[in-house]
PDB file of C-alpha atoms in Angstrom:
ATOM      1  CA  UNK A   1     134.644 160.672 173.316  1.00  0.00           C
ATOM      2  CA  UNK A   2     136.160 161.474 176.702  1.00  0.00           C
ATOM      3  CA  UNK A   3     137.596 159.741 179.728  1.00  0.00           C
ATOM      4  CA  UNK A   4     135.754 158.965 182.953  1.00  0.00           C
ATOM      5  CA  UNK A   5     135.664 161.422 185.816  1.00  0.00           C
ATOM      6  CA  UNK A   6     133.939 164.420 184.268  1.00  0.00           C
ATOM      7  CA  UNK A   7     130.474 165.729 185.033  1.00  0.00           C
ATOM      8  CA  UNK A   8     128.961 163.969 182.032  1.00  0.00           C
ATOM      9  CA  UNK A   9     129.753 161.351 179.401  1.00  0.00           C
ATOM     10  CA  UNK A  10     130.134 162.263 175.738  1.00  0.00           C
ATOM     11  CA  UNK A  11     129.172 159.949 172.891  1.00  0.00           C
ATOM     12  CA  UNK A  12     129.289 160.547 169.128  1.00  0.00           C
ATOM     13  CA  UNK A  13     126.662 158.420 167.303  1.00  0.00           C
ATOM     14  CA  UNK A  14     128.262 159.199 163.953  1.00  0.00           C
ATOM     15  CA  UNK A  15     131.456 157.572 165.173  1.00  0.00           C
ATOM     16  CA  UNK A  16     129.338 154.490 165.910  1.00  0.00           C
ATOM     17  CA  UNK A  17     128.414 154.317 162.224  1.00  0.00           C
ATOM     18  CA  UNK A  18     125.086 156.165 162.150  1.00  0.00           C
ATOM     19  CA  UNK A  19     124.364 158.695 159.413  1.00  0.00           C
ATOM     20  CA  UNK A  20     120.950 160.081 160.412  1.00  0.00           C
ATOM     21  CA  UNK A  21     120.313 158.670 163.903  1.00  0.00           C
ATOM     22  CA  UNK A  22     117.182 158.800 165.993  1.00  0.00           C
ATOM     23  CA  UNK A  23     118.000 158.413 169.679  1.00  0.00           C
ATOM     24  CA  UNK A  24     115.951 156.085 171.896  1.00  0.00           C
ATOM     25  CA  UNK A  25     116.229 156.136 175.713  1.00  0.00           C
ATOM     26  CA  UNK A  26     115.148 153.713 178.426  1.00  0.00           C
ATOM     27  CA  UNK A  27     115.491 153.563 182.196  1.00  0.00           C
ATOM     28  CA  UNK A  28     114.667 150.841 184.721  1.00  0.00           C
ATOM     29  CA  UNK A  29     115.693 149.045 187.907  1.00  0.00           C
ATOM     30  CA  UNK A  30     115.603 145.469 189.174  1.00  0.00           C
ATOM     31  CA  UNK A  31     112.704 145.830 191.635  1.00  0.00           C
ATOM     32  CA  UNK A  32     112.317 143.649 194.695  1.00  0.00           C
ATOM     33  CA  UNK A  33     114.722 141.081 193.288  1.00  0.00           C
ATOM     34  CA  UNK A  34     117.126 143.172 195.367  1.00  0.00           C
ATOM     35  CA  UNK A  35     115.569 141.777 198.553  1.00  0.00           C
ATOM     36  CA  UNK A  36     116.651 138.252 197.625  1.00  0.00           C
ATOM     37  CA  UNK A  37     120.153 139.530 196.948  1.00  0.00           C
ATOM     38  CA  UNK A  38     120.254 141.107 200.418  1.00  0.00           C
ATOM     39  CA  UNK A  39     119.110 137.832 201.991  1.00  0.00           C
ATOM     40  CA  UNK A  40     121.591 135.663 200.083  1.00  0.00           C
ATOM     41  CA  UNK A  41     124.538 138.061 199.976  1.00  0.00           C
ATOM     42  CA  UNK A  42     124.858 137.381 196.230  1.00  0.00           C
ATOM     43  CA  UNK A  43     125.245 140.592 194.218  1.00  0.00           C
ATOM     44  CA  UNK A  44     127.310 139.727 191.150  1.00  0.00           C
ATOM     45  CA  UNK A  45     124.400 139.195 188.726  1.00  0.00           C
ATOM     46  CA  UNK A  46     122.268 142.227 189.654  1.00  0.00           C
ATOM     47  CA  UNK A  47     124.183 144.439 187.255  1.00  0.00           C
ATOM     48  CA  UNK A  48     123.350 142.119 184.360  1.00  0.00           C
ATOM     49  CA  UNK A  49     119.670 142.413 185.295  1.00  0.00           C
ATOM     50  CA  UNK A  50     119.952 146.183 185.385  1.00  0.00           C
ATOM     51  CA  UNK A  51     121.490 146.441 181.938  1.00  0.00           C
ATOM     52  CA  UNK A  52     119.108 143.861 180.483  1.00  0.00           C
ATOM     53  CA  UNK A  53     115.975 145.636 181.639  1.00  0.00           C
ATOM     54  CA  UNK A  54     117.085 148.780 179.825  1.00  0.00           C
ATOM     55  CA  UNK A  55     118.704 147.507 176.630  1.00  0.00           C
ATOM     56  CA  UNK A  56     115.976 144.939 175.938  1.00  0.00           C
ATOM     57  CA  UNK A  57     113.513 147.833 175.973  1.00  0.00           C
ATOM     58  CA  UNK A  58     115.645 149.684 173.423  1.00  0.00           C
ATOM     59  CA  UNK A  59     116.049 146.851 170.959  1.00  0.00           C
ATOM     60  CA  UNK A  60     112.314 146.172 170.667  1.00  0.00           C
ATOM     61  CA  UNK A  61     112.082 149.514 168.887  1.00  0.00           C
ATOM     62  CA  UNK A  62     114.887 148.601 166.520  1.00  0.00           C
ATOM     63  CA  UNK A  63     117.530 150.614 168.337  1.00  0.00           C
ATOM     64  CA  UNK A  64     121.129 149.537 168.901  1.00  0.00           C
ATOM     65  CA  UNK A  65     122.217 150.319 172.493  1.00  0.00           C
ATOM     66  CA  UNK A  66     125.046 152.845 172.497  1.00  0.00           C
ATOM     67  CA  UNK A  67     125.818 153.570 176.129  1.00  0.00           C
ATOM     68  CA  UNK A  68     124.698 152.930 179.693  1.00  0.00           C
ATOM     69  CA  UNK A  69     124.860 154.798 183.000  1.00  0.00           C
ATOM     70  CA  UNK A  70     124.057 153.491 186.473  1.00  0.00           C
ATOM     71  CA  UNK A  71     122.899 155.000 189.774  1.00  0.00           C
ATOM     72  CA  UNK A  72     123.840 153.205 192.999  1.00  0.00           C
ATOM     73  CA  UNK A  73     122.310 154.602 196.200  1.00  0.00           C
ATOM     74  CA  UNK A  74     122.995 153.320 199.708  1.00  0.00           C
ATOM     75  CA  UNK A  75     123.080 154.346 203.341  1.00  0.00           C
ATOM     76  CA  UNK A  76     126.759 153.494 203.683  1.00  0.00           C
ATOM     77  CA  UNK A  77     129.007 152.310 200.870  1.00  0.00           C
ATOM     78  CA  UNK A  78     130.306 148.747 201.054  1.00  0.00           C
ATOM     79  CA  UNK A  79     133.131 148.716 198.515  1.00  0.00           C
ATOM     80  CA  UNK A  80     132.981 144.956 197.960  1.00  0.00           C
ATOM     81  CA  UNK A  81     129.235 144.936 197.298  1.00  0.00           C
ATOM     82  CA  UNK A  82     129.411 147.972 195.026  1.00  0.00           C
ATOM     83  CA  UNK A  83     132.268 146.398 193.075  1.00  0.00           C
ATOM     84  CA  UNK A  84     130.241 143.198 192.570  1.00  0.00           C
ATOM     85  CA  UNK A  85     127.265 145.167 191.251  1.00  0.00           C
ATOM     86  CA  UNK A  86     129.360 147.319 188.915  1.00  0.00           C
ATOM     87  CA  UNK A  87     131.199 144.242 187.671  1.00  0.00           C
ATOM     88  CA  UNK A  88     127.822 142.783 186.702  1.00  0.00           C
ATOM     89  CA  UNK A  89     126.909 146.020 184.939  1.00  0.00           C
ATOM     90  CA  UNK A  90     130.125 145.874 182.935  1.00  0.00           C
ATOM     91  CA  UNK A  91     129.410 142.236 182.031  1.00  0.00           C
ATOM     92  CA  UNK A  92     125.901 143.159 180.884  1.00  0.00           C
ATOM     93  CA  UNK A  93     127.224 146.012 178.772  1.00  0.00           C
ATOM     94  CA  UNK A  94     129.662 143.648 177.072  1.00  0.00           C
ATOM     95  CA  UNK A  95     126.780 141.290 176.276  1.00  0.00           C
ATOM     96  CA  UNK A  96     124.815 144.189 174.781  1.00  0.00           C
ATOM     97  CA  UNK A  97     127.829 145.671 172.963  1.00  0.00           C
ATOM     98  CA  UNK A  98     127.268 149.065 174.560  1.00  0.00           C
ATOM     99  CA  UNK A  99     129.619 151.412 176.399  1.00  0.00           C
ATOM    100  CA  UNK A 100     129.495 152.009 180.148  1.00  0.00           C
ATOM    101  CA  UNK A 101     130.282 155.723 180.128  1.00  0.00           C
ATOM    102  CA  UNK A 102     129.485 156.820 183.657  1.00  0.00           C
ATOM    103  CA  UNK A 103     127.333 156.583 186.731  1.00  0.00           C
ATOM    104  CA  UNK A 104     126.643 157.954 190.186  1.00  0.00           C
ATOM    105  CA  UNK A 105     127.199 156.545 193.650  1.00  0.00           C
ATOM    106  CA  UNK A 106     125.216 158.241 196.422  1.00  0.00           C
ATOM    107  CA  UNK A 107     125.563 157.682 200.180  1.00  0.00           C
ATOM    108  CA  UNK A 108     122.424 158.712 202.071  1.00  0.00           C
ATOM    109  CA  UNK A 109     122.621 157.616 205.725  1.00  0.00           C
ATOM    110  CA  UNK A 110     119.221 157.160 207.323  1.00  0.00           C
ATOM    111  CA  UNK A 111     117.377 156.701 204.031  1.00  0.00           C
ATOM    112  CA  UNK A 112     118.344 153.064 203.445  1.00  0.00           C
ATOM    113  CA  UNK A 113     118.417 150.222 205.972  1.00  0.00           C
ATOM    114  CA  UNK A 114     121.815 148.960 207.012  1.00  0.00           C
ATOM    115  CA  UNK A 115     123.270 146.760 204.274  1.00  0.00           C
ATOM    116  CA  UNK A 116     120.649 147.731 201.688  1.00  0.00           C
ATOM    117  CA  UNK A 117     120.859 149.798 198.526  1.00  0.00           C
ATOM    118  CA  UNK A 118     118.994 150.529 195.307  1.00  0.00           C
ATOM    119  CA  UNK A 119     120.210 150.572 191.728  1.00  0.00           C
ATOM    120  CA  UNK A 120     118.786 152.165 188.597  1.00  0.00           C
ATOM    121  CA  UNK A 121     120.019 152.223 185.037  1.00  0.00           C
ATOM    122  CA  UNK A 122     119.702 154.465 182.019  1.00  0.00           C
ATOM    123  CA  UNK A 123     120.583 153.567 178.456  1.00  0.00           C
ATOM    124  CA  UNK A 124     120.505 155.359 175.110  1.00  0.00           C
ATOM    125  CA  UNK A 125     120.372 153.652 171.738  1.00  0.00           C
ATOM    126  CA  UNK A 126     120.162 154.779 168.144  1.00  0.00           C
ATOM    127  CA  UNK A 127     118.592 153.710 164.878  1.00  0.00           C
ATOM    128  CA  UNK A 128     118.646 155.164 161.422  1.00  0.00           C
ATOM    129  CA  UNK A 129     115.625 157.312 160.709  1.00  0.00           C
ATOM    130  CA  UNK A 130     112.757 155.243 159.330  1.00  0.00           C
ATOM    131  CA  UNK A 131     114.097 151.844 160.401  1.00  0.00           C
ATOM    132  CA  UNK A 132     112.410 151.452 163.786  1.00  0.00           C
ATOM    133  CA  UNK A 133     109.472 149.310 164.900  1.00  0.00           C
ATOM    134  CA  UNK A 134     106.556 149.259 164.431  1.00  0.00           C
ATOM    135  CA  UNK A 135     106.713 150.298 160.776  1.00  0.00           C
ATOM    136  CA  UNK A 136     103.905 151.944 158.874  1.00  0.00           C
ATOM    137  CA  UNK A 137     104.995 150.306 155.610  1.00  0.00           C
ATOM    138  CA  UNK A 138     104.953 146.796 157.139  1.00  0.00           C
ATOM    139  CA  UNK A 139     102.226 146.874 159.801  1.00  0.00           C
ATOM    140  CA  UNK A 140     101.447 143.952 162.053  1.00  0.00           C
ATOM    141  CA  UNK A 141      98.344 142.188 160.750  1.00  0.00           C
ATOM    142  CA  UNK A 142      96.101 139.240 161.504  1.00  0.00           C
ATOM    143  CA  UNK A 143      97.789 135.948 160.644  1.00  0.00           C
ATOM    144  CA  UNK A 144     101.314 137.077 161.476  1.00  0.00           C
ATOM    145  CA  UNK A 145     103.401 134.608 163.433  1.00  0.00           C
ATOM    146  CA  UNK A 146     104.408 135.163 167.059  1.00  0.00           C
ATOM    147  CA  UNK A 147     107.899 133.893 167.841  1.00  0.00           C
ATOM    148  CA  UNK A 148     108.895 133.317 171.456  1.00  0.00           C
ATOM    149  CA  UNK A 149     112.503 133.685 172.606  1.00  0.00           C
ATOM    150  CA  UNK A 150     113.218 131.563 175.665  1.00  0.00           C
ATOM    151  CA  UNK A 151     113.813 133.289 178.983  1.00  0.00           C
ATOM    152  CA  UNK A 152     116.563 132.313 181.412  1.00  0.00           C
ATOM    153  CA  UNK A 153     114.040 132.242 184.243  1.00  0.00           C
ATOM    154  CA  UNK A 154     112.089 134.899 186.111  1.00  0.00           C
ATOM    155  CA  UNK A 155     114.225 137.744 184.777  1.00  0.00           C
ATOM    156  CA  UNK A 156     113.453 140.773 187.006  1.00  0.00           C
ATOM    157  CA  UNK A 157     109.693 140.775 187.417  1.00  0.00           C
ATOM    158  CA  UNK A 158     107.157 139.363 189.855  1.00  0.00           C
ATOM    159  CA  UNK A 159     109.510 139.117 192.814  1.00  0.00           C
ATOM    160  CA  UNK A 160     107.053 140.435 195.385  1.00  0.00           C
ATOM    161  CA  UNK A 161     104.901 137.394 194.605  1.00  0.00           C
ATOM    162  CA  UNK A 162     107.960 135.138 194.398  1.00  0.00           C
ATOM    163  CA  UNK A 163     109.089 136.163 197.877  1.00  0.00           C
ATOM    164  CA  UNK A 164     105.629 135.487 199.310  1.00  0.00           C
ATOM    165  CA  UNK A 165     105.607 132.029 197.735  1.00  0.00           C
ATOM    166  CA  UNK A 166     109.065 131.263 199.138  1.00  0.00           C
ATOM    167  CA  UNK A 167     107.869 132.333 202.585  1.00  0.00           C
ATOM    168  CA  UNK A 168     104.716 130.231 202.256  1.00  0.00           C
ATOM    169  CA  UNK A 169     106.664 127.167 201.077  1.00  0.00           C
ATOM    170  CA  UNK A 170     109.047 127.478 204.006  1.00  0.00           C
ATOM    171  CA  UNK A 171     112.115 126.616 201.927  1.00  0.00           C
ATOM    172  CA  UNK A 172     115.416 128.138 203.011  1.00  0.00           C
ATOM    173  CA  UNK A 173     117.196 130.171 200.339  1.00  0.00           C
ATOM    174  CA  UNK A 174     120.386 128.276 201.130  1.00  0.00           C
ATOM    175  CA  UNK A 175     118.717 124.870 200.637  1.00  0.00           C
ATOM    176  CA  UNK A 176     118.666 123.090 197.268  1.00  0.00           C
ATOM    177  CA  UNK A 177     115.986 124.497 194.987  1.00  0.00           C
ATOM    178  CA  UNK A 178     112.960 122.163 194.719  1.00  0.00           C
ATOM    179  CA  UNK A 179     113.146 122.584 190.942  1.00  0.00           C
ATOM    180  CA  UNK A 180     116.965 122.332 190.696  1.00  0.00           C
ATOM    181  CA  UNK A 181     118.581 120.200 193.426  1.00  0.00           C
ATOM    182  CA  UNK A 182     122.078 121.130 192.234  1.00  0.00           C
ATOM    183  CA  UNK A 183     121.575 124.839 192.957  1.00  0.00           C
ATOM    184  CA  UNK A 184     120.648 126.736 196.115  1.00  0.00           C
ATOM    185  CA  UNK A 185     117.146 128.201 195.941  1.00  0.00           C
ATOM    186  CA  UNK A 186     118.362 131.768 196.413  1.00  0.00           C
ATOM    187  CA  UNK A 187     120.955 131.426 193.667  1.00  0.00           C
ATOM    188  CA  UNK A 188     118.434 129.881 191.282  1.00  0.00           C
ATOM    189  CA  UNK A 189     115.963 132.700 191.882  1.00  0.00           C
ATOM    190  CA  UNK A 190     118.702 135.253 191.137  1.00  0.00           C
ATOM    191  CA  UNK A 191     119.427 133.848 187.659  1.00  0.00           C
ATOM    192  CA  UNK A 192     120.083 136.996 185.607  1.00  0.00           C
ATOM    193  CA  UNK A 193     117.844 138.385 182.904  1.00  0.00           C
ATOM    194  CA  UNK A 194     118.733 137.317 179.381  1.00  0.00           C
ATOM    195  CA  UNK A 195     119.993 140.049 177.059  1.00  0.00           C
ATOM    196  CA  UNK A 196     118.461 139.702 173.583  1.00  0.00           C
ATOM    197  CA  UNK A 197     120.143 142.642 171.851  1.00  0.00           C
ATOM    198  CA  UNK A 198     122.374 140.911 169.312  1.00  0.00           C
ATOM    199  CA  UNK A 199     119.764 138.344 168.287  1.00  0.00           C
ATOM    200  CA  UNK A 200     117.011 140.917 167.865  1.00  0.00           C
ATOM    201  CA  UNK A 201     119.243 143.271 165.876  1.00  0.00           C
ATOM    202  CA  UNK A 202     120.081 140.390 163.547  1.00  0.00           C
ATOM    203  CA  UNK A 203     116.397 139.494 163.122  1.00  0.00           C
ATOM    204  CA  UNK A 204     115.414 143.133 162.635  1.00  0.00           C
ATOM    205  CA  UNK A 205     117.264 143.200 159.307  1.00  0.00           C
ATOM    206  CA  UNK A 206     115.231 140.344 157.846  1.00  0.00           C
ATOM    207  CA  UNK A 207     112.324 140.673 155.441  1.00  0.00           C
ATOM    208  CA  UNK A 208     109.016 140.046 157.165  1.00  0.00           C
ATOM    209  CA  UNK A 209     110.147 141.223 160.596  1.00  0.00           C
ATOM    210  CA  UNK A 210     107.414 143.462 162.021  1.00  0.00           C
ATOM    211  CA  UNK A 211     107.978 144.055 165.724  1.00  0.00           C
ATOM    212  CA  UNK A 212     109.144 142.934 169.152  1.00  0.00           C
ATOM    213  CA  UNK A 213     107.727 142.931 172.670  1.00  0.00           C
ATOM    214  CA  UNK A 214     109.912 142.658 175.777  1.00  0.00           C
ATOM    215  CA  UNK A 215     108.026 140.524 178.318  1.00  0.00           C
ATOM    216  CA  UNK A 216     108.560 142.382 181.582  1.00  0.00           C
ATOM    217  CA  UNK A 217     106.194 143.432 184.376  1.00  0.00           C
ATOM    218  CA  UNK A 218     102.664 142.424 183.415  1.00  0.00           C
ATOM    219  CA  UNK A 219     103.834 139.218 181.800  1.00  0.00           C
ATOM    220  CA  UNK A 220     102.588 137.878 178.492  1.00  0.00           C
ATOM    221  CA  UNK A 221      99.097 139.295 178.865  1.00  0.00           C
ATOM    222  CA  UNK A 222     100.066 142.934 179.282  1.00  0.00           C
ATOM    223  CA  UNK A 223     103.212 143.290 177.182  1.00  0.00           C
ATOM    224  CA  UNK A 224     102.243 141.730 173.863  1.00  0.00           C
ATOM    225  CA  UNK A 225      99.318 144.176 173.384  1.00  0.00           C
ATOM    226  CA  UNK A 226     101.773 147.096 173.659  1.00  0.00           C
ATOM    227  CA  UNK A 227     103.066 146.328 170.159  1.00  0.00           C
ATOM    228  CA  UNK A 228      99.765 145.362 168.501  1.00  0.00           C
ATOM    229  CA  UNK A 229      97.649 147.803 166.472  1.00  0.00           C
ATOM    230  CA  UNK A 230      94.132 148.550 167.697  1.00  0.00           C
ATOM    231  CA  UNK A 231      91.719 145.752 166.826  1.00  0.00           C
ATOM    232  CA  UNK A 232      94.274 142.965 166.937  1.00  0.00           C
ATOM    233  CA  UNK A 233      95.087 140.410 169.599  1.00  0.00           C
ATOM    234  CA  UNK A 234      97.184 137.283 169.898  1.00  0.00           C
ATOM    235  CA  UNK A 235      96.665 133.603 170.542  1.00  0.00           C
ATOM    236  CA  UNK A 236      99.494 131.614 172.152  1.00  0.00           C
ATOM    237  CA  UNK A 237      99.639 127.830 172.400  1.00  0.00           C
ATOM    238  CA  UNK A 238     101.365 126.497 175.533  1.00  0.00           C
ATOM    239  CA  UNK A 239     102.502 123.158 174.071  1.00  0.00           C
ATOM    240  CA  UNK A 240     104.748 125.030 171.621  1.00  0.00           C
ATOM    241  CA  UNK A 241     107.294 125.986 174.270  1.00  0.00           C
ATOM    242  CA  UNK A 242     108.726 124.690 177.534  1.00  0.00           C
ATOM    243  CA  UNK A 243     109.317 127.062 180.437  1.00  0.00           C
ATOM    244  CA  UNK A 244     112.176 126.720 182.939  1.00  0.00           C
ATOM    245  CA  UNK A 245     111.038 124.553 185.891  1.00  0.00           C
ATOM    246  CA  UNK A 246     110.966 127.478 188.336  1.00  0.00           C
ATOM    247  CA  UNK A 247     107.608 128.527 186.897  1.00  0.00           C
ATOM    248  CA  UNK A 248     105.918 125.199 187.554  1.00  0.00           C
ATOM    249  CA  UNK A 249     107.242 125.251 191.118  1.00  0.00           C
ATOM    250  CA  UNK A 250     105.883 128.766 191.691  1.00  0.00           C
ATOM    251  CA  UNK A 251     102.524 127.780 190.210  1.00  0.00           C
ATOM    252  CA  UNK A 252     102.189 124.743 192.453  1.00  0.00           C
ATOM    253  CA  UNK A 253     103.756 126.088 195.648  1.00  0.00           C
ATOM    254  CA  UNK A 254     101.815 129.333 195.453  1.00  0.00           C
ATOM    255  CA  UNK A 255      98.550 127.976 194.092  1.00  0.00           C
ATOM    256  CA  UNK A 256      98.776 130.553 191.297  1.00  0.00           C
ATOM    257  CA  UNK A 257      96.243 130.153 188.503  1.00  0.00           C
ATOM    258  CA  UNK A 258      97.158 130.417 184.826  1.00  0.00           C
ATOM    259  CA  UNK A 259      95.786 133.934 184.360  1.00  0.00           C
ATOM    260  CA  UNK A 260      97.823 135.316 187.237  1.00  0.00           C
ATOM    261  CA  UNK A 261     100.916 133.450 186.041  1.00  0.00           C
ATOM    262  CA  UNK A 262     100.574 134.926 182.550  1.00  0.00           C
ATOM    263  CA  UNK A 263      99.914 138.442 183.855  1.00  0.00           C
ATOM    264  CA  UNK A 264     102.811 138.415 186.325  1.00  0.00           C
ATOM    265  CA  UNK A 265     105.648 136.366 184.817  1.00  0.00           C
ATOM    266  CA  UNK A 266     107.228 135.830 181.416  1.00  0.00           C
ATOM    267  CA  UNK A 267     106.334 132.113 181.740  1.00  0.00           C
ATOM    268  CA  UNK A 268     109.405 131.066 179.776  1.00  0.00           C
ATOM    269  CA  UNK A 269     109.220 133.673 176.988  1.00  0.00           C
ATOM    270  CA  UNK A 270     111.409 136.696 177.668  1.00  0.00           C
ATOM    271  CA  UNK A 271     111.004 138.338 174.273  1.00  0.00           C
ATOM    272  CA  UNK A 272     108.436 138.076 171.503  1.00  0.00           C
ATOM    273  CA  UNK A 273     109.111 138.700 167.817  1.00  0.00           C
ATOM    274  CA  UNK A 274     106.268 139.194 165.351  1.00  0.00           C
ATOM    275  CA  UNK A 275     106.829 138.341 161.696  1.00  0.00           C
ATOM    276  CA  UNK A 276     104.942 137.657 158.504  1.00  0.00           C
ATOM    277  CA  UNK A 277     103.934 133.994 158.533  1.00  0.00           C
ATOM    278  CA  UNK A 278     105.885 133.166 155.340  1.00  0.00           C
ATOM    279  CA  UNK A 279     109.114 134.566 156.838  1.00  0.00           C
ATOM    280  CA  UNK A 280     108.763 133.245 160.390  1.00  0.00           C
ATOM    281  CA  UNK A 281     110.759 130.026 159.954  1.00  0.00           C
ATOM    282  CA  UNK A 282     113.697 131.927 158.462  1.00  0.00           C
ATOM    283  CA  UNK A 283     113.639 134.405 161.338  1.00  0.00           C
ATOM    284  CA  UNK A 284     113.569 131.557 163.882  1.00  0.00           C
ATOM    285  CA  UNK A 285     116.747 130.252 162.220  1.00  0.00           C
ATOM    286  CA  UNK A 286     118.370 133.701 162.445  1.00  0.00           C
ATOM    287  CA  UNK A 287     117.534 133.908 166.142  1.00  0.00           C
ATOM    288  CA  UNK A 288     118.840 130.390 166.747  1.00  0.00           C
ATOM    289  CA  UNK A 289     122.042 131.251 164.903  1.00  0.00           C
ATOM    290  CA  UNK A 290     122.472 134.191 167.292  1.00  0.00           C
ATOM    291  CA  UNK A 291     122.280 131.838 170.263  1.00  0.00           C
ATOM    292  CA  UNK A 292     118.615 132.062 171.199  1.00  0.00           C
ATOM    293  CA  UNK A 293     116.166 129.216 171.688  1.00  0.00           C
ATOM    294  CA  UNK A 294     113.221 130.399 169.603  1.00  0.00           C
ATOM    295  CA  UNK A 295     110.005 128.888 168.277  1.00  0.00           C
ATOM    296  CA  UNK A 296     106.723 129.957 166.719  1.00  0.00           C
ATOM    297  CA  UNK A 297     104.355 129.983 169.700  1.00  0.00           C
ATOM    298  CA  UNK A 298     101.235 131.691 168.384  1.00  0.00           C
ATOM    299  CA  UNK A 299      99.458 133.898 165.895  1.00  0.00           C
ATOM    300  CA  UNK A 300      98.199 137.478 165.669  1.00  0.00           C
ATOM    301  CA  UNK A 301      94.386 137.427 165.527  1.00  0.00           C
ATOM    302  CA  UNK A 302      91.419 139.693 165.015  1.00  0.00           C
ATOM    303  CA  UNK A 303      89.773 140.339 168.360  1.00  0.00           C
ATOM    304  CA  UNK A 304      87.315 143.030 169.283  1.00  0.00           C
ATOM    305  CA  UNK A 305      88.349 143.099 172.939  1.00  0.00           C
ATOM    306  CA  UNK A 306      92.067 142.785 172.300  1.00  0.00           C
ATOM    307  CA  UNK A 307      92.552 140.215 175.088  1.00  0.00           C
ATOM    308  CA  UNK A 308      95.519 137.865 174.721  1.00  0.00           C
ATOM    309  CA  UNK A 309      94.610 134.175 174.741  1.00  0.00           C
ATOM    310  CA  UNK A 310      97.110 131.690 176.157  1.00  0.00           C
ATOM    311  CA  UNK A 311      95.824 128.162 175.626  1.00  0.00           C
ATOM    312  CA  UNK A 312      97.151 125.221 177.667  1.00  0.00           C
ATOM    313  CA  UNK A 313      99.652 127.324 179.607  1.00  0.00           C
ATOM    314  CA  UNK A 314      99.957 124.498 182.134  1.00  0.00           C
ATOM    315  CA  UNK A 315     101.643 122.393 179.432  1.00  0.00           C
ATOM    316  CA  UNK A 316     104.324 125.050 178.862  1.00  0.00           C
ATOM    317  CA  UNK A 317     104.827 125.386 182.621  1.00  0.00           C
ATOM    318  CA  UNK A 318     105.267 121.719 183.307  1.00  0.00           C
ATOM    319  CA  UNK A 319     102.581 119.677 181.687  1.00  0.00           C
ATOM    320  CA  UNK A 320     100.497 119.265 184.503  1.00  0.00           C
ATOM    321  CA  UNK A 321      97.723 118.986 186.778  1.00  0.00           C
TER     322      UNK A 321
END
C-alpha cells in the first residue's frame, strides 16, 4: 500500500483477494548454515533459505504468504555481502509469490566477529476463515496416506552436525564434493531450501487433503507428530523414496545411525502432505504438476506411544550397508 522507506510496511489483505482473512505469522533464521557461508564466501542463496524457512511454515497451515521482512545484523556492513543476501531474499519471495515490504539493517560493532553477520526473517500469510489445516470436519485418521515431497538437500537444519562431520572427514570445502564431483563441497552443502508454497496451495484445494508438515529441525521423527491428532502415529517406508546423495555421505562419513539421521535431517523429504487414501494418487499428480517430486511414502497408524516408525531408512539414503 505504500512505498519503501517509512517506519513500517502497509499491506491490505482485501486487495490480495481475501474476504474474511485470518492472518498467520512465522519467523525463523538459517542457523549455523551461516558458518559455511562465511567459510566459502558464498552468500547468494542464504536469502532463499531465509524466506523458505518462514513461508513453508505458513503454507502447512493453509495460509498464502502475503509479505516478508528481513533483519540483517552485522558488526560492520559489507555492501557486497548484504546485497547478495538481499538478492537471495528477493528471489525467494518471487518463488513464494509474496511481497518483500521492508527490513532492517543493524550495525553493531563488537557484537559480531569481523566478517560475520546474522539474518532473521518474518512473514505473514492469510487464509479465509475456516479453510486452514488441520480441519475439524476432515480430521487426520488411521489409514490416511503420507505423501513425501522431495527436498533439495539439507535445507537449513542439522548444520552443527554437518560441520562436525566435514571436520572429521577432513575434506576441504573448496574440493569436489564426495557425493557430487562436479560441485565444490561447500557449494553443495549450501544448496538452498526448497520453497513448497505454490504446490501446497494447489494441493490444499483438493478433496481429501488433510494436512501438511514442514520437515525442519528435528527431522522426520519430530515434525510429523506435530500435525497428528493424539493417539495416532505414522509409518514410513524407506524404499518408497530416494534421498539426495549428501545424506548417505553424511551417514557414512559421520557414522550416524538411522535414528539420529531421522531426528536431525529431512532425509530427502522436505515437506509431508497427509491425505485420505482414496485421494492420495490424485494429490500426488497435483503436486507433480506444480513441479514437485512427490510419492506416497507411508501411512498414518494407530499407536499408543505416538512414535514415528521409519522402516529401511538406509534404502532411502543410499541402499546400503
